[in-house]
């Protein structure tokens, strides 16, 4: 089984997952997050610093699990900032009708889609086939390899990002000495993972709360259509807690994650932490104090989130979109009590935290990478003939054991 290497660049951390797809589920061999505060600050990236940090994943060793990984090819998660989706249809004659549809035929029809002109300032990220149609009108969701026909038509979604965003992330990875095979936007990756869970809705709003960026995406029938983002996330809240109580960032982060927001009235009210402000004042942090700081933070966050959601959904009319469920991913979604705030901001919406179910990566911060593992399966898209294979060895080897929903985004290119 080939091991796929998937990489994500966050605002304050780098994340990597090694694994593969099996039976429609991601199987994790290795998952790791390396903290690097300040890697990405409101679209400002220090390429030298970032590429140096990325280079640290070339050789991964985990003595506890007795594995050594040499990583040279990667599949890359790109941010959904400025994400645009277009729909296109193309058809081609089959190279050898007697042999039926072959991979070369799928490659040919996908290449026709990629040749279409994009609006200025946008670059192609990936082509996601929705349907393959044969000459007799039969329709397939996956490449109909071996099926005899004289022509092959594809209906596909074209995923695009602003050129400057795509280029800077690819350049950083290239400078670090990696070859990028497949790349996909974060909203698509998260949607792939969520689609593998049969108990999750197919149409929803995806709320991805990162370290310093929050992204909202409209997902219709399992496919992303558009995304908006703003610069606020979990690290910003930690900084506010640190400033309020005279704590260092690590202590504030621990306080946030461990206790979060808890409005319950209890008789036992111990100090949660002790800090010291710049003027020498010693602070004794209790739950009520922490609650107040979190409430103040979310007053501003709530207004921005509400405006962002209204803008995202303004082109999607109808009652069916008015109260779509909100699905939560990203490291910032782990804040205890977050759902209490969101229910006030967005009343009437079902709130569903997405906790990955893959052993070794059961943390919402890995949702995008797990989805990319699934997205690397052959489907006829751009990079299907290129795989990010991470050769893996164990320091102590063991013997081998034996109908699409219409959308206002459906613009022709």
Coordinates of C-alpha atoms in Angstrom, one line a residue:
X1 CA 0.0 0.0 0.0
X2 CA 1.5 3.4 -1.0
X3 CA 1.8 5.9 1.8
X4 CA 0.5 9.3 0.8
X5 CA 2.1 12.4 2.4
X6 CA -0.2 15.4 3.0
X7 CA 0.9 18.8 4.3
X8 CA -0.9 21.8 5.6
X9 CA 0.5 25.3 6.4
X10 CA -1.3 27.0 9.2
X11 CA -0.9 30.5 10.6
X12 CA 1.1 29.2 13.6
X13 CA 1.9 25.6 12.8
X14 CA 2.7 23.0 10.2
X15 CA 0.8 19.8 10.0
X16 CA 1.5 16.5 8.2
X17 CA -0.4 13.3 7.9
X18 CA 0.9 10.1 6.3
X19 CA -1.5 7.4 5.3
X20 CA -3.8 6.1 2.6
X21 CA -7.4 5.5 1.6
X22 CA -9.0 2.1 2.3
X23 CA -12.6 1.3 1.7
X24 CA -13.6 5.0 1.5
X25 CA -11.9 5.9 4.8
X26 CA -8.6 7.5 5.7
X27 CA -6.1 5.3 7.4
X28 CA -3.4 7.2 9.3
X29 CA 0.1 6.0 9.6
X30 CA 1.5 9.1 11.2
X31 CA 0.2 12.6 12.1
X32 CA 2.1 15.5 13.6
X33 CA 1.8 19.2 14.2
X34 CA 4.9 21.4 14.6
X35 CA 4.3 24.8 16.2
X36 CA 5.9 27.8 14.4
X37 CA 4.2 30.9 15.6
X38 CA 3.8 33.7 13.1
X39 CA 4.3 31.7 9.9
X40 CA 1.4 33.4 8.2
X41 CA 0.1 36.8 9.3
X42 CA -2.8 38.2 7.3
X43 CA -1.4 37.0 4.0
X44 CA 2.2 38.1 4.9
X45 CA 4.5 35.1 4.6
X46 CA 8.2 35.0 5.3
X47 CA 9.3 32.5 2.5
X48 CA 12.7 31.8 4.0
X49 CA 11.3 31.1 7.4
X50 CA 8.5 29.0 6.1
X51 CA 10.6 27.0 3.7
X52 CA 13.1 26.3 6.6
X53 CA 10.3 25.1 8.8
X54 CA 8.9 22.9 6.0
X55 CA 12.3 21.3 5.5
X56 CA 12.0 19.8 9.0
X57 CA 9.5 17.2 7.6
X58 CA 11.9 15.7 5.1
X59 CA 13.0 13.1 7.5
X60 CA 10.5 12.1 10.2
X61 CA 11.4 9.6 12.9
X62 CA 9.1 8.4 15.7
X63 CA 11.0 6.2 18.1
X64 CA 7.9 5.4 20.1
X65 CA 6.2 3.9 17.0
X66 CA 9.5 2.7 15.5
X67 CA 9.1 4.3 12.2
X68 CA 11.3 6.4 9.9
X69 CA 9.8 8.3 7.0
X70 CA 11.6 10.0 4.1
X71 CA 9.2 12.6 2.6
X72 CA 10.0 14.2 -0.8
X73 CA 6.6 14.2 -2.6
X74 CA 3.7 15.9 -0.9
X75 CA 0.0 16.6 -1.5
X76 CA -0.8 20.2 -0.3
X77 CA -3.8 21.7 1.4
X78 CA -4.3 25.3 0.2
X79 CA -6.3 27.9 2.1
X80 CA -9.8 28.6 0.9
X81 CA -9.1 32.4 0.8
X82 CA -10.6 33.8 -2.4
X83 CA -11.8 30.3 -3.5
X84 CA -14.0 30.3 -6.6
X85 CA -15.8 27.4 -8.3
X86 CA -16.9 27.2 -12.0
X87 CA -18.7 24.4 -13.8
X88 CA -17.6 23.2 -17.3
X89 CA -18.5 20.4 -19.7
X90 CA -16.2 18.9 -22.4
X91 CA -16.2 15.8 -24.5
X92 CA -13.6 13.9 -26.5
X93 CA -13.4 11.0 -28.9
X94 CA -12.1 7.7 -27.5
X95 CA -8.6 6.8 -28.6
X96 CA -9.4 3.1 -29.0
X97 CA -13.1 2.4 -29.0
X98 CA -12.5 -1.4 -29.1
X99 CA -10.6 -1.3 -25.9
X100 CA -13.1 1.0 -24.2
X101 CA -12.3 4.0 -21.9
X102 CA -8.7 4.1 -20.8
X103 CA -6.9 6.5 -18.5
X104 CA -5.5 8.4 -21.5
X105 CA -9.1 9.2 -22.5
X106 CA -9.9 10.5 -19.1
X107 CA -6.7 12.6 -19.1
X108 CA -7.7 14.0 -22.6
X109 CA -11.1 15.1 -21.6
X110 CA -9.9 16.7 -18.3
X111 CA -7.2 18.5 -20.2
X112 CA -9.8 20.1 -22.4
X113 CA -11.4 21.5 -19.2
X114 CA -8.1 22.9 -18.0
X115 CA -7.6 24.8 -21.3
X116 CA -10.5 27.1 -20.7
X117 CA -9.6 30.7 -19.9
X118 CA -10.0 31.8 -16.2
X119 CA -10.9 35.3 -15.0
X120 CA -7.9 37.6 -14.5
X121 CA -6.0 37.0 -11.3
X122 CA -7.2 33.4 -10.8
X123 CA -5.3 30.2 -11.1
X124 CA -6.5 26.6 -11.5
X125 CA -6.1 24.4 -8.5
X126 CA -7.9 21.3 -9.5
X127 CA -10.7 19.9 -11.7
X128 CA -13.3 17.8 -9.8
X129 CA -15.4 15.5 -12.1
X130 CA -19.0 15.2 -11.2
X131 CA -20.2 13.0 -14.0
X132 CA -18.7 11.0 -16.9
X133 CA -21.1 10.4 -19.8
X134 CA -20.7 7.8 -22.5
X135 CA -22.1 8.1 -26.1
X136 CA -25.2 6.0 -25.2
X137 CA -26.1 8.5 -22.4
X138 CA -25.0 6.3 -19.5
X139 CA -23.7 8.3 -16.6
X140 CA -20.9 7.4 -14.1
X141 CA -19.6 9.1 -11.0
X142 CA -16.1 7.7 -11.4
X143 CA -14.0 7.2 -14.5
X144 CA -15.8 4.4 -16.5
X145 CA -12.6 2.5 -17.3
X146 CA -13.1 -0.4 -19.7
X147 CA -16.5 0.7 -20.8
X148 CA -16.9 0.6 -24.6
X149 CA -18.0 3.9 -26.2
X150 CA -17.0 6.2 -29.0
X151 CA -17.0 9.4 -26.9
X152 CA -16.5 10.5 -23.3
X153 CA -18.0 13.6 -21.8
X154 CA -17.2 15.1 -18.4
X155 CA -19.1 17.5 -16.3
X156 CA -16.7 19.0 -13.8
X157 CA -16.2 21.7 -11.2
X158 CA -13.1 23.9 -11.7
X159 CA -11.5 25.0 -8.4
X160 CA -9.6 28.3 -8.5
X161 CA -7.7 30.5 -6.1
X162 CA -6.2 34.0 -6.5
X163 CA -2.9 33.5 -8.3
X164 CA -0.8 35.2 -5.6
X165 CA -2.1 32.9 -2.9
X166 CA -1.6 29.7 -4.8
X167 CA 1.9 30.8 -6.0
X168 CA 3.3 31.8 -2.6
X169 CA 2.3 28.5 -1.0
X170 CA 3.7 26.4 -3.8
X171 CA 6.9 28.5 -3.9
X172 CA 7.5 27.9 -0.2
X173 CA 7.0 24.1 -0.5
X174 CA 9.3 24.1 -3.6
X175 CA 12.0 26.1 -1.8
X176 CA 11.9 23.5 1.0
X177 CA 12.8 20.8 -1.6
X178 CA 9.4 19.1 -2.0
X179 CA 7.6 18.1 -5.2
X180 CA 3.9 19.0 -5.0
X181 CA 1.7 16.4 -6.6
X182 CA -1.9 17.0 -5.9
X183 CA -3.2 20.2 -4.2
X184 CA -6.7 21.1 -3.0
X185 CA -8.4 23.9 -1.1
X186 CA -9.2 23.3 2.5
X187 CA -13.0 23.5 2.1
X188 CA -12.9 20.7 -0.5
X189 CA -10.7 18.5 1.7
X190 CA -12.9 19.0 4.8
X191 CA -16.0 18.2 2.7
X192 CA -14.4 15.0 1.4
X193 CA -13.9 13.8 5.0
X194 CA -17.4 14.8 6.1
X195 CA -18.9 13.0 3.1
X196 CA -17.3 9.8 4.3
X197 CA -19.4 10.0 7.5
X198 CA -22.9 8.8 6.6
X199 CA -24.5 10.4 9.7
X200 CA -23.5 13.9 8.6
X201 CA -25.6 16.2 6.4
X202 CA -24.7 16.7 2.7
X203 CA -25.6 20.4 2.5
X204 CA -24.4 22.7 5.2
X205 CA -22.2 25.7 6.2
X206 CA -18.6 24.7 7.1
X207 CA -17.0 26.8 9.8
X208 CA -13.3 26.2 9.9
X209 CA -11.7 28.0 12.9
X210 CA -8.0 28.1 12.6
X211 CA -5.3 29.8 14.7
X212 CA -5.7 33.2 13.2
X213 CA -8.2 32.8 10.3
X214 CA -11.8 31.7 10.3
X215 CA -13.2 30.4 7.0
X216 CA -16.9 30.0 6.1
X217 CA -17.8 27.8 3.2
X218 CA -21.1 26.8 1.6
X219 CA -21.1 23.0 0.9
X220 CA -23.9 21.8 -1.4
X221 CA -24.5 18.1 -1.8
X222 CA -21.0 17.4 -0.5
X223 CA -19.3 19.9 -2.9
X224 CA -17.9 23.4 -1.9
X225 CA -19.3 26.3 -3.9
X226 CA -17.8 29.4 -2.3
X227 CA -15.8 30.6 0.7
X228 CA -15.2 33.7 2.7
X229 CA -12.7 34.3 5.5
X230 CA -11.7 36.9 8.2
X231 CA -8.6 37.2 10.4
X232 CA -9.7 36.0 13.8
X233 CA -9.1 32.6 15.3
X234 CA -8.2 30.6 18.4
X235 CA -4.7 32.2 18.8
X236 CA -6.3 35.7 18.9
X237 CA -8.4 34.6 21.9
X238 CA -5.4 33.1 23.6
X239 CA -3.5 36.4 23.2
X240 CA -6.5 38.3 24.8
X241 CA -6.5 35.9 27.7
X242 CA -2.7 36.2 28.2
X243 CA -3.0 40.0 28.1
X244 CA -5.9 40.2 30.6
X245 CA -4.2 38.0 33.2
X246 CA -0.5 38.6 32.7
X247 CA 0.2 35.1 31.4
X248 CA 2.5 33.8 28.7
X249 CA 0.9 32.6 25.5
X250 CA 1.4 28.9 26.3
X251 CA -0.3 29.2 29.7
X252 CA -3.2 31.2 28.2
X253 CA -3.6 28.5 25.5
X254 CA -3.7 25.8 28.1
X255 CA -6.2 27.7 30.2
X256 CA -8.4 28.2 27.2
X257 CA -8.3 24.6 26.1
X258 CA -8.6 23.0 29.5
X259 CA -11.4 25.2 30.9
X260 CA -12.9 27.2 28.1
X261 CA -16.3 28.9 28.8
X262 CA -18.3 27.5 31.6
X263 CA -21.2 29.6 33.0
X264 CA -22.3 27.1 35.6
X265 CA -22.6 28.3 39.1
X266 CA -20.8 26.0 41.5
X267 CA -19.8 26.4 45.2
X268 CA -16.2 25.2 44.6
X269 CA -14.4 28.1 42.8
X270 CA -10.7 27.5 42.9
X271 CA -8.0 29.5 41.1
X272 CA -7.4 28.2 37.6
X273 CA -4.1 30.0 37.1
X274 CA -1.9 32.7 38.6
X275 CA -0.3 35.5 36.5
X276 CA 1.5 38.7 36.8
X277 CA 0.9 41.9 34.8
X278 CA 3.6 44.3 33.6
X279 CA 3.0 46.6 36.6
X280 CA 3.6 43.8 39.0
X281 CA 0.0 43.1 39.9
X282 CA -0.6 39.4 40.6
X283 CA -3.8 37.9 39.1
X284 CA -5.7 35.0 40.4
X285 CA -7.8 33.6 37.5
X286 CA -11.1 32.1 38.3
X287 CA -13.6 30.6 35.9
X288 CA -15.8 33.7 36.1
X289 CA -12.8 35.9 35.1
X290 CA -12.0 33.6 32.2
X291 CA -15.7 33.6 31.1
X292 CA -15.7 37.4 31.0
X293 CA -12.6 37.6 28.8
X294 CA -14.1 35.0 26.4
X295 CA -17.4 36.8 26.3
X296 CA -15.7 40.1 25.4
X297 CA -13.8 38.4 22.6
X298 CA -16.8 36.8 21.1
X299 CA -18.8 40.1 21.0
X300 CA -16.5 41.3 18.2
X301 CA -16.2 37.8 16.7
X302 CA -20.0 37.4 16.6
X303 CA -20.5 40.6 14.5
X304 CA -17.8 39.6 12.0
X305 CA -19.1 36.0 11.7
X306 CA -22.7 37.1 11.1
X307 CA -21.7 39.6 8.4
X308 CA -19.5 37.0 6.7
X309 CA -22.2 34.4 6.7
X310 CA -24.8 36.9 5.3
X311 CA -22.4 37.9 2.5
X312 CA -21.5 34.2 1.7
X313 CA -25.2 33.2 1.4
X314 CA -26.7 36.3 -0.2
X315 CA -26.8 34.7 -3.7
X316 CA -28.5 31.5 -2.4
X317 CA -32.1 32.3 -1.9
X318 CA -34.9 30.1 -0.7
X319 CA -36.0 28.7 2.6
X320 CA -33.9 25.6 2.2
X321 CA -30.7 27.7 2.7
X322 CA -32.0 29.9 5.5
X323 CA -31.2 27.5 8.4
X324 CA -28.6 25.1 7.1
X325 CA -26.7 23.2 9.8
X326 CA -23.3 24.6 10.8
X327 CA -20.4 22.0 10.9
X328 CA -17.3 22.9 12.9
X329 CA -13.7 21.9 12.1
X330 CA -10.3 23.4 12.9
X331 CA -8.3 23.6 16.1
X332 CA -10.2 26.6 17.3
X333 CA -13.5 24.6 17.2
X334 CA -12.3 22.7 20.3
X335 CA -13.1 25.6 22.7
X336 CA -15.3 24.4 25.5
X337 CA -18.5 26.3 25.4
X338 CA -18.2 27.5 21.8
X339 CA -21.6 26.1 20.9
X340 CA -23.2 28.3 23.5
X341 CA -21.9 31.4 21.7
X342 CA -22.7 30.2 18.3
X343 CA -26.2 29.3 19.2
X344 CA -26.7 33.0 20.3
X345 CA -25.0 34.3 17.1
X346 CA -26.9 32.0 14.8
X347 CA -30.2 31.0 16.4
X348 CA -32.1 28.2 14.8
X349 CA -29.1 26.4 13.3
X350 CA -28.0 22.9 14.2
X351 CA -24.4 23.0 15.4
X352 CA -22.4 19.8 14.7
X353 CA -18.7 19.6 15.7
X354 CA -16.8 17.3 13.4
X355 CA -14.4 15.1 15.3
X356 CA -12.3 12.9 12.9
X357 CA -12.7 9.2 13.5
X358 CA -9.4 8.1 12.2
X359 CA -7.1 6.4 14.8
X360 CA -4.0 8.6 15.3
X361 CA -5.6 11.9 14.1
X362 CA -8.8 12.3 16.2
X363 CA -8.5 16.1 16.3
X364 CA -10.5 18.6 14.2
X365 CA -7.2 20.3 13.3
X366 CA -6.4 17.3 11.1
X367 CA -9.8 17.3 9.2
X368 CA -8.4 18.9 6.0
X369 CA -5.4 16.6 5.8
X370 CA -7.6 13.5 6.3
X371 CA -9.9 14.7 3.6
X372 CA -7.0 15.2 1.2
X373 CA -6.0 11.6 1.9
X374 CA -9.4 10.6 0.5
X375 CA -9.1 13.1 -2.4
X376 CA -5.9 11.4 -3.6
X377 CA -7.9 8.4 -4.8
X378 CA -8.1 8.0 -8.6
X379 CA -11.1 10.0 -9.8
X380 CA -10.0 11.5 -13.1
X381 CA -8.8 14.8 -11.7
X382 CA -5.6 16.7 -12.5
X383 CA -3.0 14.9 -10.4
X384 CA -4.2 11.3 -10.5
X385 CA -1.1 10.1 -12.3
X386 CA 1.1 11.7 -9.7
X387 CA 1.2 10.4 -6.2
X388 CA 2.9 11.8 -3.1
X389 CA 4.4 8.5 -2.0
X390 CA 6.4 8.6 1.3
X391 CA 8.7 5.7 1.6
X392 CA 8.3 4.3 5.1
X393 CA 10.5 1.9 7.0
X394 CA 10.3 0.6 10.5
X395 CA 13.5 0.6 12.6
X396 CA 12.6 -2.9 13.6
X397 CA 10.9 -4.5 10.5
X398 CA 8.2 -7.0 11.0
X399 CA 7.3 -9.8 8.7
X400 CA 4.6 -9.1 6.1
X401 CA 1.1 -10.4 6.9
X402 CA -0.4 -12.2 4.5
X403 CA -28.6 14.2 -9.7
X404 CA -26.5 17.4 -8.9
X405 CA -28.2 20.4 -7.1
X406 CA -28.2 23.6 -9.3
X407 CA -26.3 26.5 -7.9
X408 CA -25.8 30.2 -8.7
X409 CA -22.1 29.4 -9.0
X410 CA -22.7 27.2 -12.0
X411 CA -21.1 29.8 -14.4
X412 CA -19.6 28.6 -17.6
X413 CA -16.0 29.5 -18.0

